[in-house]
Amino acid sequence: MDAFGGLMHGFSVAVSPMNLLFGFLGAVIGTIIGILPGLGPLGTMALLLSLTYGFDPTAGMIMFAGIYFGAMYGGSTTSILLNIPGEAASVVTVLEGYKMAKRGRAGAALAVSAVGSFVAGSIGILALSFMAPSLAMAALRFGPPEYFTVALVGLMIMSRLTGGNLLKALMMMAIG
């Protein structure tokens, strides 16, 4: 089955009424969890894992996806309104979202965050759907030289993030 056919089959499974209900339930739970600083989507999914043993596997995975995506949006709510990121992914939202809220444009900031989350998530899912087979083949070809190169590039990037302080960069690399 080609990528497009697989995507259409997955879409037909996902839009069944029961799976839509589980997706909505997961999104509501995730949004509430995202608003609460400290408890993230992974912790929530770990706590709810035993609950999903009785579910259809597809419904459980759809609910977990809803929890994850809902938490990513919920974290932006506290970032915009309270200047406190609910999730680590919402740290950047604090920079502009809270400024908009202070100027009386909190609704617009929340709307931009919701639309941006939806569009970026949709593009990411579509890209992953089409690129996953190629990425899997490339990952299987990774050996020790490639892993060493990735680690070296990561250390070089980290040294550039310190702003030119060599001692600070070396300490960060040694601890990491």
PDB file of C-alpha atoms in Angstrom:
ATOM      1  CA  MET A   1       0.000   0.000   0.000  1.00  0.00           C
ATOM      2  CA  ASP A   2       1.422   3.343  -0.960  1.00  0.00           C
ATOM      3  CA  ALA A   3       1.724   6.244   1.458  1.00  0.00           C
ATOM      4  CA  PHE A   4      -1.387   8.026   0.199  1.00  0.00           C
ATOM      5  CA  GLY A   5      -3.524   4.877   0.382  1.00  0.00           C
ATOM      6  CA  GLY A   6      -2.288   4.204   3.907  1.00  0.00           C
ATOM      7  CA  LEU A   7      -3.059   7.778   4.890  1.00  0.00           C
ATOM      8  CA  MET A   8      -6.604   7.514   3.526  1.00  0.00           C
ATOM      9  CA  HIS A   9      -7.163   4.190   5.314  1.00  0.00           C
ATOM     10  CA  GLY A  10      -5.923   5.683   8.582  1.00  0.00           C
ATOM     11  CA  PHE A  11      -8.200   8.681   8.106  1.00  0.00           C
ATOM     12  CA  SER A  12     -11.217   6.425   7.532  1.00  0.00           C
ATOM     13  CA  VAL A  13     -10.442   4.544  10.755  1.00  0.00           C
ATOM     14  CA  ALA A  14      -9.872   7.766  12.718  1.00  0.00           C
ATOM     15  CA  VAL A  15     -13.216   9.346  11.790  1.00  0.00           C
ATOM     16  CA  SER A  16     -15.332   6.519  13.171  1.00  0.00           C
ATOM     17  CA  PRO A  17     -17.640   7.870  15.910  1.00  0.00           C
ATOM     18  CA  MET A  18     -15.968   5.941  18.744  1.00  0.00           C
ATOM     19  CA  ASN A  19     -12.469   7.035  17.727  1.00  0.00           C
ATOM     20  CA  LEU A  20     -13.625  10.650  17.385  1.00  0.00           C
ATOM     21  CA  LEU A  21     -15.053  10.435  20.911  1.00  0.00           C
ATOM     22  CA  PHE A  22     -11.764   9.107  22.287  1.00  0.00           C
ATOM     23  CA  GLY A  23      -9.831  11.791  20.406  1.00  0.00           C
ATOM     24  CA  PHE A  24     -12.081  14.515  21.828  1.00  0.00           C
ATOM     25  CA  LEU A  25     -11.801  13.063  25.340  1.00  0.00           C
ATOM     26  CA  GLY A  26      -8.012  12.938  25.018  1.00  0.00           C
ATOM     27  CA  ALA A  27      -7.871  16.529  23.761  1.00  0.00           C
ATOM     28  CA  VAL A  28      -9.971  17.771  26.698  1.00  0.00           C
ATOM     29  CA  ILE A  29      -7.843  15.864  29.223  1.00  0.00           C
ATOM     30  CA  GLY A  30      -4.666  17.063  27.515  1.00  0.00           C
ATOM     31  CA  THR A  31      -5.781  20.693  27.499  1.00  0.00           C
ATOM     32  CA  ILE A  32      -6.523  20.539  31.227  1.00  0.00           C
ATOM     33  CA  ILE A  33      -3.177  18.840  31.902  1.00  0.00           C
ATOM     34  CA  GLY A  34      -1.349  21.362  29.714  1.00  0.00           C
ATOM     35  CA  ILE A  35      -2.724  24.217  31.793  1.00  0.00           C
ATOM     36  CA  LEU A  36      -1.288  22.665  34.964  1.00  0.00           C
ATOM     37  CA  PRO A  37       2.455  23.333  35.235  1.00  0.00           C
ATOM     38  CA  GLY A  38       4.435  20.275  36.264  1.00  0.00           C
ATOM     39  CA  LEU A  39       2.274  17.417  35.008  1.00  0.00           C
ATOM     40  CA  GLY A  40       2.948  16.954  31.318  1.00  0.00           C
ATOM     41  CA  PRO A  41       1.443  14.787  28.615  1.00  0.00           C
ATOM     42  CA  LEU A  42       3.916  11.938  29.108  1.00  0.00           C
ATOM     43  CA  GLY A  43       3.150  11.674  32.817  1.00  0.00           C
ATOM     44  CA  THR A  44      -0.551  11.768  32.085  1.00  0.00           C
ATOM     45  CA  MET A  45      -0.265   9.034  29.488  1.00  0.00           C
ATOM     46  CA  ALA A  46       1.771   6.926  31.918  1.00  0.00           C
ATOM     47  CA  LEU A  47      -0.927   7.348  34.577  1.00  0.00           C
ATOM     48  CA  LEU A  48      -3.711   6.468  32.137  1.00  0.00           C
ATOM     49  CA  LEU A  49      -1.905   3.551  30.489  1.00  0.00           C
ATOM     50  CA  SER A  50      -3.531   0.907  32.685  1.00  0.00           C
ATOM     51  CA  LEU A  51      -6.952   2.390  31.893  1.00  0.00           C
ATOM     52  CA  THR A  52      -6.441   1.778  28.180  1.00  0.00           C
ATOM     53  CA  TYR A  53      -5.860  -1.979  28.480  1.00  0.00           C
ATOM     54  CA  GLY A  54      -9.584  -2.566  27.982  1.00  0.00           C
ATOM     55  CA  PHE A  55      -9.790  -0.215  24.989  1.00  0.00           C
ATOM     56  CA  ASP A  56      -9.456  -0.997  21.335  1.00  0.00           C
ATOM     57  CA  PRO A  57      -5.755  -0.341  20.569  1.00  0.00           C
ATOM     58  CA  THR A  58      -6.608   2.216  17.895  1.00  0.00           C
ATOM     59  CA  ALA A  59      -8.910   4.124  20.244  1.00  0.00           C
ATOM     60  CA  GLY A  60      -6.238   4.128  22.958  1.00  0.00           C
ATOM     61  CA  MET A  61      -3.592   5.495  20.606  1.00  0.00           C
ATOM     62  CA  ILE A  62      -5.984   8.158  19.315  1.00  0.00           C
ATOM     63  CA  MET A  63      -6.774   9.165  22.900  1.00  0.00           C
ATOM     64  CA  PHE A  64      -3.063   9.410  23.708  1.00  0.00           C
ATOM     65  CA  ALA A  65      -2.483  11.543  20.605  1.00  0.00           C
ATOM     66  CA  GLY A  66      -5.362  13.778  21.727  1.00  0.00           C
ATOM     67  CA  ILE A  67      -3.802  14.079  25.186  1.00  0.00           C
ATOM     68  CA  TYR A  68      -0.444  15.046  23.706  1.00  0.00           C
ATOM     69  CA  PHE A  69      -1.788  17.619  21.262  1.00  0.00           C
ATOM     70  CA  GLY A  70      -4.246  19.005  23.821  1.00  0.00           C
ATOM     71  CA  ALA A  71      -1.442  19.428  26.354  1.00  0.00           C
ATOM     72  CA  MET A  72       0.668  21.296  23.825  1.00  0.00           C
ATOM     73  CA  TYR A  73      -2.193  23.750  23.290  1.00  0.00           C
ATOM     74  CA  GLY A  74      -3.097  23.928  26.998  1.00  0.00           C
ATOM     75  CA  GLY A  75       0.469  24.863  27.875  1.00  0.00           C
ATOM     76  CA  SER A  76       0.191  27.897  25.639  1.00  0.00           C
ATOM     77  CA  THR A  77      -2.876  29.106  27.570  1.00  0.00           C
ATOM     78  CA  THR A  78      -0.931  29.700  30.777  1.00  0.00           C
ATOM     79  CA  SER A  79       1.984  31.072  28.778  1.00  0.00           C
ATOM     80  CA  ILE A  80      -0.228  33.731  27.239  1.00  0.00           C
ATOM     81  CA  LEU A  81      -2.450  34.590  30.190  1.00  0.00           C
ATOM     82  CA  LEU A  82      -0.139  34.143  33.195  1.00  0.00           C
ATOM     83  CA  ASN A  83       3.399  34.350  31.766  1.00  0.00           C
ATOM     84  CA  ILE A  84       4.000  30.816  33.088  1.00  0.00           C
ATOM     85  CA  PRO A  85       4.610  28.081  30.510  1.00  0.00           C
ATOM     86  CA  GLY A  86       2.485  25.026  31.237  1.00  0.00           C
ATOM     87  CA  GLU A  87       4.746  22.839  29.093  1.00  0.00           C
ATOM     88  CA  ALA A  88       8.373  23.063  28.041  1.00  0.00           C
ATOM     89  CA  ALA A  89       7.233  23.487  24.439  1.00  0.00           C
ATOM     90  CA  SER A  90       5.320  26.640  25.442  1.00  0.00           C
ATOM     91  CA  VAL A  91       8.326  28.591  26.673  1.00  0.00           C
ATOM     92  CA  VAL A  92       8.629  30.546  23.430  1.00  0.00           C
ATOM     93  CA  THR A  93       4.914  31.418  23.554  1.00  0.00           C
ATOM     94  CA  VAL A  94       5.616  33.398  26.730  1.00  0.00           C
ATOM     95  CA  LEU A  95       7.747  35.886  24.806  1.00  0.00           C
ATOM     96  CA  GLU A  96       5.090  37.278  22.463  1.00  0.00           C
ATOM     97  CA  GLY A  97       1.835  35.849  23.811  1.00  0.00           C
ATOM     98  CA  TYR A  98       2.055  37.496  27.217  1.00  0.00           C
ATOM     99  CA  LYS A  99       2.943  40.843  25.627  1.00  0.00           C
ATOM    100  CA  MET A 100      -0.190  40.586  23.487  1.00  0.00           C
ATOM    101  CA  ALA A 101      -2.275  39.732  26.563  1.00  0.00           C
ATOM    102  CA  LYS A 102      -0.947  42.777  28.427  1.00  0.00           C
ATOM    103  CA  ARG A 103      -2.032  44.947  25.480  1.00  0.00           C
ATOM    104  CA  GLY A 104      -5.576  43.543  25.721  1.00  0.00           C
ATOM    105  CA  ARG A 105      -5.242  41.065  22.858  1.00  0.00           C
ATOM    106  CA  ALA A 106      -5.299  37.813  24.842  1.00  0.00           C
ATOM    107  CA  GLY A 107      -8.109  36.380  22.715  1.00  0.00           C
ATOM    108  CA  ALA A 108      -6.175  37.005  19.525  1.00  0.00           C
ATOM    109  CA  ALA A 109      -3.054  35.435  21.040  1.00  0.00           C
ATOM    110  CA  LEU A 110      -4.991  32.325  22.081  1.00  0.00           C
ATOM    111  CA  ALA A 111      -6.577  32.095  18.624  1.00  0.00           C
ATOM    112  CA  VAL A 112      -3.209  32.414  16.887  1.00  0.00           C
ATOM    113  CA  SER A 113      -1.830  29.735  19.194  1.00  0.00           C
ATOM    114  CA  ALA A 114      -4.737  27.374  18.459  1.00  0.00           C
ATOM    115  CA  VAL A 115      -4.593  27.857  14.692  1.00  0.00           C
ATOM    116  CA  GLY A 116      -0.805  27.648  14.690  1.00  0.00           C
ATOM    117  CA  SER A 117      -0.880  24.432  16.721  1.00  0.00           C
ATOM    118  CA  PHE A 118      -3.427  22.886  14.366  1.00  0.00           C
ATOM    119  CA  VAL A 119      -1.655  23.888  11.158  1.00  0.00           C
ATOM    120  CA  ALA A 120       1.815  22.918  12.386  1.00  0.00           C
ATOM    121  CA  GLY A 121       0.544  19.621  13.806  1.00  0.00           C
ATOM    122  CA  SER A 122      -1.251  18.778  10.557  1.00  0.00           C
ATOM    123  CA  ILE A 123       1.782  19.582   8.425  1.00  0.00           C
ATOM    124  CA  GLY A 124       4.008  17.588  10.769  1.00  0.00           C
ATOM    125  CA  ILE A 125       1.744  14.530  10.681  1.00  0.00           C
ATOM    126  CA  LEU A 126       1.492  14.640   6.886  1.00  0.00           C
ATOM    127  CA  ALA A 127       5.253  15.064   6.510  1.00  0.00           C
ATOM    128  CA  LEU A 128       5.918  12.191   8.901  1.00  0.00           C
ATOM    129  CA  SER A 129       3.429   9.981   7.063  1.00  0.00           C
ATOM    130  CA  PHE A 130       5.252  10.407   3.784  1.00  0.00           C
ATOM    131  CA  MET A 131       8.819  10.534   5.122  1.00  0.00           C
ATOM    132  CA  ALA A 132       8.680   7.744   7.745  1.00  0.00           C
ATOM    133  CA  PRO A 133       9.762   4.901   5.423  1.00  0.00           C
ATOM    134  CA  SER A 134      12.759   6.870   4.144  1.00  0.00           C
ATOM    135  CA  LEU A 135      13.712   7.994   7.645  1.00  0.00           C
ATOM    136  CA  ALA A 136      13.485   4.425   8.935  1.00  0.00           C
ATOM    137  CA  MET A 137      15.808   3.190   6.199  1.00  0.00           C
ATOM    138  CA  ALA A 138      18.297   5.977   6.939  1.00  0.00           C
ATOM    139  CA  ALA A 139      18.162   5.252  10.674  1.00  0.00           C
ATOM    140  CA  LEU A 140      18.936   1.590  10.089  1.00  0.00           C
ATOM    141  CA  ARG A 141      22.108   2.577   8.230  1.00  0.00           C
ATOM    142  CA  PHE A 142      23.440   4.603  11.182  1.00  0.00           C
ATOM    143  CA  GLY A 143      26.569   3.118  12.671  1.00  0.00           C
ATOM    144  CA  PRO A 144      29.220   4.220  15.179  1.00  0.00           C
ATOM    145  CA  PRO A 145      30.792   6.859  12.875  1.00  0.00           C
ATOM    146  CA  GLU A 146      27.435   8.549  12.300  1.00  0.00           C
ATOM    147  CA  TYR A 147      26.549   8.517  16.002  1.00  0.00           C
ATOM    148  CA  PHE A 148      29.939  10.038  16.817  1.00  0.00           C
ATOM    149  CA  THR A 149      29.378  12.758  14.214  1.00  0.00           C
ATOM    150  CA  VAL A 150      25.928  13.581  15.600  1.00  0.00           C
ATOM    151  CA  ALA A 151      27.359  13.816  19.134  1.00  0.00           C
ATOM    152  CA  LEU A 152      30.234  16.008  17.942  1.00  0.00           C
ATOM    153  CA  VAL A 153      27.880  18.359  16.082  1.00  0.00           C
ATOM    154  CA  GLY A 154      25.707  18.588  19.206  1.00  0.00           C
ATOM    155  CA  LEU A 155      28.714  19.541  21.312  1.00  0.00           C
ATOM    156  CA  MET A 156      29.797  22.141  18.762  1.00  0.00           C
ATOM    157  CA  ILE A 157      26.320  23.689  18.727  1.00  0.00           C
ATOM    158  CA  MET A 158      26.278  23.754  22.520  1.00  0.00           C
ATOM    159  CA  SER A 159      29.635  25.527  22.595  1.00  0.00           C
ATOM    160  CA  ARG A 160      28.252  28.217  20.262  1.00  0.00           C
ATOM    161  CA  LEU A 161      25.227  28.778  22.507  1.00  0.00           C
ATOM    162  CA  THR A 162      27.395  29.943  25.405  1.00  0.00           C
ATOM    163  CA  GLY A 163      28.159  33.268  23.744  1.00  0.00           C
ATOM    164  CA  GLY A 164      31.901  32.832  23.401  1.00  0.00           C
ATOM    165  CA  ASN A 165      32.743  31.905  27.016  1.00  0.00           C
ATOM    166  CA  LEU A 166      35.096  28.953  26.480  1.00  0.00           C
ATOM    167  CA  LEU A 167      35.225  27.874  30.137  1.00  0.00           C
ATOM    168  CA  LYS A 168      31.444  27.837  30.369  1.00  0.00           C
ATOM    169  CA  ALA A 169      31.211  25.821  27.140  1.00  0.00           C
ATOM    170  CA  LEU A 170      33.755  23.251  28.339  1.00  0.00           C
ATOM    171  CA  MET A 171      31.982  22.873  31.685  1.00  0.00           C
ATOM    172  CA  MET A 172      28.625  22.357  29.948  1.00  0.00           C
ATOM    173  CA  MET A 173      30.120  19.759  27.612  1.00  0.00           C
ATOM    174  CA  ALA A 174      31.857  17.911  30.454  1.00  0.00           C
ATOM    175  CA  ILE A 175      28.703  17.750  32.564  1.00  0.00           C
ATOM    176  CA  GLY A 176      26.532  16.793  29.582  1.00  0.00           C
TER     177      GLY A 176
END
